[in-house]
Coordinates of C-alpha atoms in Angstrom, one line a residue:
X10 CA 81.5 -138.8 -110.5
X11 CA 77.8 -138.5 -111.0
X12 CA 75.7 -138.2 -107.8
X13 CA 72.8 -139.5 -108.9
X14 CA 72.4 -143.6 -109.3
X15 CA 69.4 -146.5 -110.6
X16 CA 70.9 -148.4 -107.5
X17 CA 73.0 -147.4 -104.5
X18 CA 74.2 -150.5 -101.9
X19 CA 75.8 -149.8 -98.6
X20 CA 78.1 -152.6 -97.8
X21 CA 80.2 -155.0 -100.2
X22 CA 80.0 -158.1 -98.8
X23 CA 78.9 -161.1 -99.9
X24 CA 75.3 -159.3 -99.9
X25 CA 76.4 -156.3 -101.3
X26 CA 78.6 -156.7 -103.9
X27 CA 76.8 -159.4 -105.7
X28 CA 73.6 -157.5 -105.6
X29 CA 75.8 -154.4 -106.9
X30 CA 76.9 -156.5 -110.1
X31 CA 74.0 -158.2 -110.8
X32 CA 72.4 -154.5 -111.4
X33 CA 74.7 -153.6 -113.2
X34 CA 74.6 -156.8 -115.4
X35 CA 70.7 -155.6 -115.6
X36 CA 71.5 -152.1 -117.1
X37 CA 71.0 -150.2 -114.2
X38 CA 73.3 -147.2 -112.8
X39 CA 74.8 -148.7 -110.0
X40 CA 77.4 -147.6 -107.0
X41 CA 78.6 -150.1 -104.0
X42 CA 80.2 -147.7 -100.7
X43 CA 82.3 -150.1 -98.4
X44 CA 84.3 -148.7 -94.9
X45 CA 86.5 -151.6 -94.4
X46 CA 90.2 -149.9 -94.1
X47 CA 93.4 -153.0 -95.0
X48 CA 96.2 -153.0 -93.2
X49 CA 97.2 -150.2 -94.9
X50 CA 94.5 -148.0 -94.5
X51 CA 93.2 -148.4 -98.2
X52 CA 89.8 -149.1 -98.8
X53 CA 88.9 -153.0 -99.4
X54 CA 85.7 -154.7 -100.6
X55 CA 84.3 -158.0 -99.3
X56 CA 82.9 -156.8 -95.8
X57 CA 83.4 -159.7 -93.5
X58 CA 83.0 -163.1 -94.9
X59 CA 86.4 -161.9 -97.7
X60 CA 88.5 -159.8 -94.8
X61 CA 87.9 -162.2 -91.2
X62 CA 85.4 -164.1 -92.0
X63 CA 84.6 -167.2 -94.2
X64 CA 87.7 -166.8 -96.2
X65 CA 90.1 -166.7 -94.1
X66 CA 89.1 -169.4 -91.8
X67 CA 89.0 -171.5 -94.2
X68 CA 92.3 -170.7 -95.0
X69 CA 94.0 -171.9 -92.0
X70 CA 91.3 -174.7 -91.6
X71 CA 92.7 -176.4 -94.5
X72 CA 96.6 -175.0 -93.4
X73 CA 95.5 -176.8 -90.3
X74 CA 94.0 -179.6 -91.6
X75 CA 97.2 -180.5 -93.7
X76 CA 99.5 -180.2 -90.8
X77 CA 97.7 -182.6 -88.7
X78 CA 97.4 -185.2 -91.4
X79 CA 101.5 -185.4 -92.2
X80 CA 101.5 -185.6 -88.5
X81 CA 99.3 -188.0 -87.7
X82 CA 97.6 -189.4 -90.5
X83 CA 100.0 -189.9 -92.8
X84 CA 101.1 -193.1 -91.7
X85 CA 98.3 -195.2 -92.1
X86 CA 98.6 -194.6 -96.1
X87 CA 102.5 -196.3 -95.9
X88 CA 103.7 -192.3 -95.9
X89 CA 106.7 -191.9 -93.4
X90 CA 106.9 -188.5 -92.2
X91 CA 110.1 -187.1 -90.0
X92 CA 110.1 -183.2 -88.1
X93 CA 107.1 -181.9 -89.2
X94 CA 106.4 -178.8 -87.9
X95 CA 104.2 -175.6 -88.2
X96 CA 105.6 -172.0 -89.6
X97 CA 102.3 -170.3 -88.5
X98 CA 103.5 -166.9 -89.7
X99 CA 103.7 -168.0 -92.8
X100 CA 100.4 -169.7 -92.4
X101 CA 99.1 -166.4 -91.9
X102 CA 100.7 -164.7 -94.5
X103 CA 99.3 -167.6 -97.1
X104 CA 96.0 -166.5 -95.3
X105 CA 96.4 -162.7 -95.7
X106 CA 98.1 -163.4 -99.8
X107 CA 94.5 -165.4 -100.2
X108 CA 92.0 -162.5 -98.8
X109 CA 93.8 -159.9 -101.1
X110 CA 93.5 -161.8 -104.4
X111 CA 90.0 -162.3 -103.3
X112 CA 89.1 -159.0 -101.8
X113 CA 91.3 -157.4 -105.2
X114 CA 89.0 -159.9 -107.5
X115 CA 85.8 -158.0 -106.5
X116 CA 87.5 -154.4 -107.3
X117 CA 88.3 -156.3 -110.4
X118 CA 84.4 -157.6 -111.2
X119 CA 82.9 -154.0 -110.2
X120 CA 85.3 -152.2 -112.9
X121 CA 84.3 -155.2 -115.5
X122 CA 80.4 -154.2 -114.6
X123 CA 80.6 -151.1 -114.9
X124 CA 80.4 -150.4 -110.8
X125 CA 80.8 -147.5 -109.1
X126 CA 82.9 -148.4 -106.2
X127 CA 83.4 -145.8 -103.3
X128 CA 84.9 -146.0 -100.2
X129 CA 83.7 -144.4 -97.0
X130 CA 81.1 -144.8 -94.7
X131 CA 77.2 -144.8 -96.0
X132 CA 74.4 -143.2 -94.1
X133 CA 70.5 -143.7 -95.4
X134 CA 69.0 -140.7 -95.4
X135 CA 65.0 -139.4 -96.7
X136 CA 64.4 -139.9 -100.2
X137 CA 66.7 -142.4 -101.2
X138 CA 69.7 -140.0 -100.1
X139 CA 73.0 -141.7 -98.9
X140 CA 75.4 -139.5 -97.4
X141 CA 79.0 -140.9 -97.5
X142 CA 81.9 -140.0 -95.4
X143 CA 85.0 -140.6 -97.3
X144 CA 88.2 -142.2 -95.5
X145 CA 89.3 -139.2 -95.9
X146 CA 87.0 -137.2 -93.6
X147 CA 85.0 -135.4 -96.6
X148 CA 81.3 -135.6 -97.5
X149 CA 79.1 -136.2 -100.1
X150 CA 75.9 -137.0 -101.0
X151 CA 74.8 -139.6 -103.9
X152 CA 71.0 -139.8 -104.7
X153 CA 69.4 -143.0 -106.0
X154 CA 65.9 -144.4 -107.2
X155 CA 66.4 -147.6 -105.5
X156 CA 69.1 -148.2 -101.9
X157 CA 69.9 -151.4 -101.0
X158 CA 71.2 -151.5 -97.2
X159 CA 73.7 -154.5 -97.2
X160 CA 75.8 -153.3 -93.5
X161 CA 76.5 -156.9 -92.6
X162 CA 76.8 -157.8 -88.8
X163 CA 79.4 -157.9 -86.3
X164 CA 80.3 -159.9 -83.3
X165 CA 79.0 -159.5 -79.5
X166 CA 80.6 -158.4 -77.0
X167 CA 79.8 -160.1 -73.6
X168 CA 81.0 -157.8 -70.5
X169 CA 81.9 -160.7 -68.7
X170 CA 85.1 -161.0 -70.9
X171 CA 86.1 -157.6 -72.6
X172 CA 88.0 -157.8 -76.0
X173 CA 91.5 -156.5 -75.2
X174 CA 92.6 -157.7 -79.0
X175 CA 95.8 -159.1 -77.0
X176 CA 94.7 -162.0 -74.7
X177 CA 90.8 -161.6 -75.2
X178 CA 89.9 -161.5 -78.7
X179 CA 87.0 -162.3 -81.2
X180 CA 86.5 -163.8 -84.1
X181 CA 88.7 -161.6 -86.1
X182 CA 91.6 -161.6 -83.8
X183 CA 92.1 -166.0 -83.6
X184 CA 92.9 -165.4 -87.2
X185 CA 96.3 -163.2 -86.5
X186 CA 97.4 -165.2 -83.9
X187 CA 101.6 -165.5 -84.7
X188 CA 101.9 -168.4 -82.4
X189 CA 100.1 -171.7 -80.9
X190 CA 98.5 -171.2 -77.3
X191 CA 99.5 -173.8 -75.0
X192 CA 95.7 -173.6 -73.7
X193 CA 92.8 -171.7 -75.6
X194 CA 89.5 -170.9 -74.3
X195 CA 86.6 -170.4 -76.4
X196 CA 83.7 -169.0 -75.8
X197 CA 80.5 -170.3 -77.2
X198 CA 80.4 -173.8 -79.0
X199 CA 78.5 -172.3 -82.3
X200 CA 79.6 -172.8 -86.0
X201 CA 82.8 -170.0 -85.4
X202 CA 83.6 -171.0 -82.3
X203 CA 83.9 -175.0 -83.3
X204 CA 85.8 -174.1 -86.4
X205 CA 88.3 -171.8 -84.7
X206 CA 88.9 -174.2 -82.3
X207 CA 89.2 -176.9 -84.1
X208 CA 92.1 -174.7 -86.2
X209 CA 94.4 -174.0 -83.0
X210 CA 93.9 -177.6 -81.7
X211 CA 95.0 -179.2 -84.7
X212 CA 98.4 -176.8 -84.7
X213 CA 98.6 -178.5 -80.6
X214 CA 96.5 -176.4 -78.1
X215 CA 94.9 -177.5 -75.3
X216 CA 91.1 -176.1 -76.1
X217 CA 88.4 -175.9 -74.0
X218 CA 84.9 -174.7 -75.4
X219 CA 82.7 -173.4 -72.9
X220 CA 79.2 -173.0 -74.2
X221 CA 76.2 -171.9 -72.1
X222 CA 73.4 -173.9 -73.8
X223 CA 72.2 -177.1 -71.9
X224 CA 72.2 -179.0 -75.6
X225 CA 75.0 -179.0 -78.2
X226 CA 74.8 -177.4 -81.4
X227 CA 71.0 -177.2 -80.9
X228 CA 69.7 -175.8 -84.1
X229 CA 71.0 -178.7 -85.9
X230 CA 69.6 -182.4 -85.9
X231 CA 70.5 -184.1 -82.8
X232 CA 71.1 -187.1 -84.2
X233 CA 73.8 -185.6 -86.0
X234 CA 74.5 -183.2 -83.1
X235 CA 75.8 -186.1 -81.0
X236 CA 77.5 -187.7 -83.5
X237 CA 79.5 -184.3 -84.4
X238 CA 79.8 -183.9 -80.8
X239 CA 81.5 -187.5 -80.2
X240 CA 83.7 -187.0 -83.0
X241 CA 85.0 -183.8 -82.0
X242 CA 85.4 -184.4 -78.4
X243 CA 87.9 -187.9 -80.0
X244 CA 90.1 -185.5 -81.6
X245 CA 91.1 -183.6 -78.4
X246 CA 88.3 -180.4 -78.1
X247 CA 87.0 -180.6 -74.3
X248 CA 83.3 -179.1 -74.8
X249 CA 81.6 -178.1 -71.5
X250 CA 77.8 -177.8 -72.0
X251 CA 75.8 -175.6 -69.4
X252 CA 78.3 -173.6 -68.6
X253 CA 78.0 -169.7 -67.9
X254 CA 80.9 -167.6 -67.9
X255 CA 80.6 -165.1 -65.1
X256 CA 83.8 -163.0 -65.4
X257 CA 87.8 -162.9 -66.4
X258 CA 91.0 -161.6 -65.4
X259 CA 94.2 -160.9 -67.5
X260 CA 97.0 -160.8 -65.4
X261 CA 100.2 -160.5 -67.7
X262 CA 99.3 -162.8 -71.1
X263 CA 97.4 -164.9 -69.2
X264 CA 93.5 -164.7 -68.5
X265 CA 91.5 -166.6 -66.1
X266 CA 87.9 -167.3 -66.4
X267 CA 85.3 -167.7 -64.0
X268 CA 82.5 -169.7 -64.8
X269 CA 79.7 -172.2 -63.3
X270 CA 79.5 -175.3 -64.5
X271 CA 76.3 -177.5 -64.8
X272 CA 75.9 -178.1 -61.4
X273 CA 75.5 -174.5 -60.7
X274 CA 79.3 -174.8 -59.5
X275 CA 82.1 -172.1 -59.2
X276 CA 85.0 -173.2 -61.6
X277 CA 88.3 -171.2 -62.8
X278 CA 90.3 -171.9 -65.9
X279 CA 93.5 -170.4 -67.1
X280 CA 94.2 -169.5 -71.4
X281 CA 96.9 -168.2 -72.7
X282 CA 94.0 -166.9 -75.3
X283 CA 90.5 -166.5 -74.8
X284 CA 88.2 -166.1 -77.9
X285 CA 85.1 -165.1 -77.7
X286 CA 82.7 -166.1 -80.2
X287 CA 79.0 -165.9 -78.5
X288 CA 77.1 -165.2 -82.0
X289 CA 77.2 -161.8 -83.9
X290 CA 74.6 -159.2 -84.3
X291 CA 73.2 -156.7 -87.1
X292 CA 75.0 -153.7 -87.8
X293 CA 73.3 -150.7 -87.8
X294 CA 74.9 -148.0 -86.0
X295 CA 75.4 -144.7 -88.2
X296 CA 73.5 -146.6 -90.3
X297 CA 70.1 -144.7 -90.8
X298 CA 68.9 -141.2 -90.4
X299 CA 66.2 -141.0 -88.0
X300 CA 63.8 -139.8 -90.6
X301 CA 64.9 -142.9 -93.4
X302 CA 61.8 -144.7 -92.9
X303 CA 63.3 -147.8 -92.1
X304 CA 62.4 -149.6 -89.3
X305 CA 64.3 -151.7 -87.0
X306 CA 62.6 -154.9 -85.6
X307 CA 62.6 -155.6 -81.5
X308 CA 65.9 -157.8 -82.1
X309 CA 67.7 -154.6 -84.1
X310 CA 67.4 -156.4 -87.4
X311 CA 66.5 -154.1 -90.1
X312 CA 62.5 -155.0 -91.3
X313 CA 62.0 -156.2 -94.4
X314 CA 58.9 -158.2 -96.2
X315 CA 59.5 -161.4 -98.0
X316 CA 61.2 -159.6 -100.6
X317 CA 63.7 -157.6 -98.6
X318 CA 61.6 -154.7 -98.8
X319 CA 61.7 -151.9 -96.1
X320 CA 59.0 -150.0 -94.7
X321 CA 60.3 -146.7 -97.2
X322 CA 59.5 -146.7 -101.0
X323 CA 62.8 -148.0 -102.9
X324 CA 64.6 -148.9 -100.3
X325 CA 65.6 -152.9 -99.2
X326 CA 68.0 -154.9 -97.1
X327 CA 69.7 -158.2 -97.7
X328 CA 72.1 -160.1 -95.4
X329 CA 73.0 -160.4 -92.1
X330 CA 71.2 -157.4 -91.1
X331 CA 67.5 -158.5 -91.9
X332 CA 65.9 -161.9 -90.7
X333 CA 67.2 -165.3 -91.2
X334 CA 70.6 -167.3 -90.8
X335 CA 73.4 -165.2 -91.2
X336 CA 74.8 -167.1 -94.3
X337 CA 76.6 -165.3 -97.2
X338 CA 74.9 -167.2 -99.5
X339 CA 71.5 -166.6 -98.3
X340 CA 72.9 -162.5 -98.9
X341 CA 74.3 -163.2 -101.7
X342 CA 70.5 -165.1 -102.9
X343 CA 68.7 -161.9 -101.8
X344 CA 71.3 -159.6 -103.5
X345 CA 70.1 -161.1 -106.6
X346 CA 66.7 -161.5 -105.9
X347 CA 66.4 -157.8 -105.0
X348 CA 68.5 -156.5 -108.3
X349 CA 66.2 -158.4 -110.3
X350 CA 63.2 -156.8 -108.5
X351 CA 64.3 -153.8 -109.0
X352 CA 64.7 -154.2 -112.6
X353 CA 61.3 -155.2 -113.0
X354 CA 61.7 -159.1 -113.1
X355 CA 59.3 -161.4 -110.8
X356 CA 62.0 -163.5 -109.0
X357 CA 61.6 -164.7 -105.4
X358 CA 63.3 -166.5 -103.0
X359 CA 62.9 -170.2 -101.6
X360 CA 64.0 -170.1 -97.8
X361 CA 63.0 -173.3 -96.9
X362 CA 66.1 -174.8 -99.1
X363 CA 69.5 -173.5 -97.7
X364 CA 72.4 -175.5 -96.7
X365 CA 74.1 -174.8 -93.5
X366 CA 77.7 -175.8 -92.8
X367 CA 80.4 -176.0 -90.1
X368 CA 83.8 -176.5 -91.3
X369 CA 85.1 -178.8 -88.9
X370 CA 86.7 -181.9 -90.1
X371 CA 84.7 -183.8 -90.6
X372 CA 82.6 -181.3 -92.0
X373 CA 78.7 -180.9 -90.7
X374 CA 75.8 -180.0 -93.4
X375 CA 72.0 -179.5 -93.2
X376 CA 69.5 -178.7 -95.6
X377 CA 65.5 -178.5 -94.5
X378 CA 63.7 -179.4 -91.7
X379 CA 65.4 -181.7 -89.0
X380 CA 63.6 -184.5 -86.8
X381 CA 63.1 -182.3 -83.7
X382 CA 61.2 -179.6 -86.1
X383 CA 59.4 -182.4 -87.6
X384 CA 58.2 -183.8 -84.1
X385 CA 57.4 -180.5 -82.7
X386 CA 55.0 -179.5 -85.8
X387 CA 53.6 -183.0 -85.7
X388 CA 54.1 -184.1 -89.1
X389 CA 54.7 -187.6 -90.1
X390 CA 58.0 -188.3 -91.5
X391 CA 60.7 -191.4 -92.6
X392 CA 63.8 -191.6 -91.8
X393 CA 66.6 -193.1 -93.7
X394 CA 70.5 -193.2 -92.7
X395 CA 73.8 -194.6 -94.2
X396 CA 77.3 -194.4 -92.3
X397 CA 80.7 -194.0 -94.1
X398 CA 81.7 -196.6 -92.2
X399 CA 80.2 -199.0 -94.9
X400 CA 81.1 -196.3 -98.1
X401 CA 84.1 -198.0 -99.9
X402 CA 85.8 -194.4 -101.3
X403 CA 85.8 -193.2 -97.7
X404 CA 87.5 -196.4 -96.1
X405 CA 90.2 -195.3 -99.2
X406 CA 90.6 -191.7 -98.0
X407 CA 90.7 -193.1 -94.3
X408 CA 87.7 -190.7 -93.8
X409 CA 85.3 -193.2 -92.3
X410 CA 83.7 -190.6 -89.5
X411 CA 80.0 -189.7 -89.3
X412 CA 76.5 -190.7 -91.6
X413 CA 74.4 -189.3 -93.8
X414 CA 70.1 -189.1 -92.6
X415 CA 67.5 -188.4 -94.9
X416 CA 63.9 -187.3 -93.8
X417 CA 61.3 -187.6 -96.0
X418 CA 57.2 -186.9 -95.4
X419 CA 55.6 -190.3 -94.4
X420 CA 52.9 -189.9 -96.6
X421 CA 54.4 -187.8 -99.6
X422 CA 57.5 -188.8 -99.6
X423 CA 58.8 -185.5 -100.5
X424 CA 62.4 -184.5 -99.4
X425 CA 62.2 -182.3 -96.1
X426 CA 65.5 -182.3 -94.8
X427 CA 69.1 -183.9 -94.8
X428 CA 72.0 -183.9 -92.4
X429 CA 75.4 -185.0 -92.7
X430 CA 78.3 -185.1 -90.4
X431 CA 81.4 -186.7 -92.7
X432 CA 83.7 -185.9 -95.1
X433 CA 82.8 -183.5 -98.0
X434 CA 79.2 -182.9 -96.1
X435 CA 79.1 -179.4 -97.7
X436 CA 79.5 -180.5 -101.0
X437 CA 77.1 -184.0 -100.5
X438 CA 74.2 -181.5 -99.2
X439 CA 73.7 -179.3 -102.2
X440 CA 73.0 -182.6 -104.4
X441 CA 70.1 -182.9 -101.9
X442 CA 69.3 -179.3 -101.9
X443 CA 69.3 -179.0 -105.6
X444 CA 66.8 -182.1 -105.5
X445 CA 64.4 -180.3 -103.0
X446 CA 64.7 -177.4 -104.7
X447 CA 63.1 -180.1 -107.6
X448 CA 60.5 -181.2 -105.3
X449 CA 62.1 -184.8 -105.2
X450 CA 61.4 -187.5 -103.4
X451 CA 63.3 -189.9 -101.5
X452 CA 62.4 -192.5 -104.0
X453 CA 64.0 -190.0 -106.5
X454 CA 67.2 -190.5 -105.1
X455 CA 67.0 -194.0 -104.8
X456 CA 66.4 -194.3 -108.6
X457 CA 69.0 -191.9 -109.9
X458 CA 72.3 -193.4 -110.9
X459 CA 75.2 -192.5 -108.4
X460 CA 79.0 -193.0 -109.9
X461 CA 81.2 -195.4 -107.9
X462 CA 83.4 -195.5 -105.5
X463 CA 82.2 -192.0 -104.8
X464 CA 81.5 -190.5 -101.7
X465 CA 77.9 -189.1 -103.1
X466 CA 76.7 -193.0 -103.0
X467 CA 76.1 -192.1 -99.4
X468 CA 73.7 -189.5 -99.9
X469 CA 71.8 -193.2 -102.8
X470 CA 72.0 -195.0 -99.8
X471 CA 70.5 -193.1 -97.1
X472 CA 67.8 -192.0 -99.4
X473 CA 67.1 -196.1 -100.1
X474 CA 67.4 -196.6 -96.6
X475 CA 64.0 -193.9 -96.1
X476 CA 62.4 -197.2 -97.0
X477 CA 64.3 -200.1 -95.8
X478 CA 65.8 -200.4 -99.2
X479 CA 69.8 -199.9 -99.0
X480 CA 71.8 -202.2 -99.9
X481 CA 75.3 -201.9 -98.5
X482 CA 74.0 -201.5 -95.1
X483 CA 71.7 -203.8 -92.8
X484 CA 68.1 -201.9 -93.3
X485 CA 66.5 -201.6 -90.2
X486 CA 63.7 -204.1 -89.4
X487 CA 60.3 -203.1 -89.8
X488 CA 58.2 -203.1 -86.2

């Protein structure tokens, strides 16, 4: 192998690998290093999101999903259903089958693009110099004109309630659980913690979220906030706002947790599981040489410019480990974005239009600005909202949960946000994202066509309603 490379990227995650292939679909020499060890001890590409992350999750969020619905749900359709049960081994084997035809696919893409894929551990050094440290202990250096840092992030680790990877575990360890906890405790009432959760819930545990913050999910809408949190709380989750965790004890395969509750109160719980899931944080260490010249900002992300750039000549970081939401696709975005740089083109990024999701059931999507934001920055805004309750194709799924809001500018009428709590929520945003990203306005919406019955006439309707103007909901009277 040739040590010398147009592009180098450390990490192949979401981040990394797309932004390895897209250079190499520009021409340019290109070679992605990745740590991550299988089961087996054999390197693996996809970093997080493929290996115990967004894939995975999903995985037994729909395994789950489907269980609870010949359970419970079935019935309402005219479907008799006798001795369901779960196998969740084999749930977790369909889970593990799924990450390595994914995690195989990328191995698969690189060799199609012409890739360099090596496994080991990369370290940034001066001069666009990346040592790598191979799983099998050895070294070698690769030089490159351009290094794209792609590390990912990893979760936090509270002292208050030490991973053991046995009763205490994060993220990665509720996906190899090999049996249903009578009672789970989570952690943190964020986007992993709700979705995890909701997975082990759905297969019967009792689950009780414990999440510090006064508000719930507070970087979302609250309109759509309380609405997810009504929902949720119906199907059986018991979320505990303003509650601090102050210390745990495993005795045997039980752990108790001590925590105080809103009233500044002492309370104990008892899990047969605990997972901790308190947010996750940039992953740097080993990362850089001390005299790289990248900088770290005050939070440890890794500083970057608007285009990923770092504070050394030819070197940039995309992901989880520079500013932002920690989103694959918003890596994945800036993988591209900084390939094409590289290779001369002009192309920038539009950060004001990302979709965020929680895969819950129903499902909860934003795009934009929400009302709070709006309020706080004093800008004049509309507001226009549509419940499935009144949609006709979700009264035929039995799917009837949540609304869709529109906010559009007062004055402008220009798109600024949407928020959805329902089903298919991430699939209904990015028709509004893709209009944003359009510059459209509400009255854009209104006047394009929607098919029927189709869950997407929810998104019309809201947008109609911006102005008083739905029709297969009572518009709200004008004061």
């Amino acid at each position: 192998m040739s040590d010398k490379f147009d592009v180098v990227v450390i990490g192949s995650g979401p981040a990394g690998y797309v932004a390895a292939i897209r250079a190499a679909q520009l021409g340019l020499k290109t070679a992605c290093i990745e740590k991550w060890q299988n089961a087996e001890g054999k390197g693996v590409n996809g970093g997080t999101c493929l290996n115990v992350g967004c894939i995975p999750s999903k995985a037994l969020l729909d395994s789950s999903y489907k269980y609870h619905e010949a359970k419970d749900d079935f019935s309402v359709h005219g479907i008799s259903t006798k001795g369901i049960d779960i196998n969740v081994p084999s749930m977790i084997e369909r889970k593990n089958n799924i990450v390595k035809q994914l995690t195989g696919g990328i191995s698969a893409l690189f060799k199609a693009n012409g890739v360099t894929s090596v496994f080991g551990t990369g370290k940034l050094l001066s001069n666009r110099k990346v040592e790598v440290t191979g799983l099998d202990g050895k070294t070698q250096t690769l030089e490159a004109d351009n290094v794209i840092l792609a590390s990912g992030s990893k979760p936090i680790d509270i002292p208050v309630a030490k991973v053991d990877d046995k009763v205490i575990v994060d993220s990665t360890g509720a996906l190899e659980f090999d049996s249903v906890p009578k009672r789970l405790g989570v952690i943190g009432a964020g986007v992993i913690g709700l979705e995890l959760g909701s997975v082990w819930n759905r297969l019967g545990s009792e689950v009780v979220v414990l999440e510090a913050m006064e508000s719930f999910l507070s970087i979302m809408d609250q309109q759509i906030a309380k609405e997810t949190q009504k929902i949720l709380t119906k199907q059986g989750l018991d979320i505990r706002l303003s509650c601090r965790v102050t210390g745990s004890e495993v005795k045997g395969k039980k752990v108790t947790v001590t925590f105080t509750d809103k009233e500044g109160k002492e309370q104990k719980e008892t899990f047969d599981k605990l997972i901790v899931c308190v947010g996750r944080r940039p992953y740097t260490e080993g990362l850089l040489s001390e005299d790289s010249g990248v900088n770290l900002d005050e939070r440890g992300f890794i500083y970057v410019n608007d285009l990923c750039a770092t504070d050394a000549p030819g070197v940039w970081a995309i992901g989880d480990v520079v500013r932002g939401p920690m989103l694959a696709h918003k890596g994945s975005e800036e993988g591209v974005m900084v390939a094409e740089r590289i290779a001369g083109q002009k192309t920038v990024m539009n950060y004001d239009v990302i979709p965020n999701v929680i895969y819950t059931h129903p499902e909860v999507a934003s795009v934009g600005r929400n009302e709070e934001q709006l309020k706080a920055d004093g800008e004049p805004y509309k507001v226009g909202t549509f419940p499935f309750a009144a949609s006709g194709r979700a009264m035929a799924a039995n799917e009837t949960q949540g609304l869709v809001k529109i906010i559009a500018h007062a004055e402008t009428d220009r798109v600024l946000g949407a928020h959805i709590v329902g089903p298919s929520a991430a699939d209904l945003i990015q028709q509004v994202a893709i209009a944003m990203e359009f510059g459209s306005s509400a009255e854009d919406l209104g006047l394009m066509v929607f098919g029927h019955p189709t869950l997407s006439e929810a998104v019309h309707e809201a947008a109609l309603a911006v102005h008083g103007h739905a029709i297969h909901v009572a518009n709200k009277k004008k004061r």
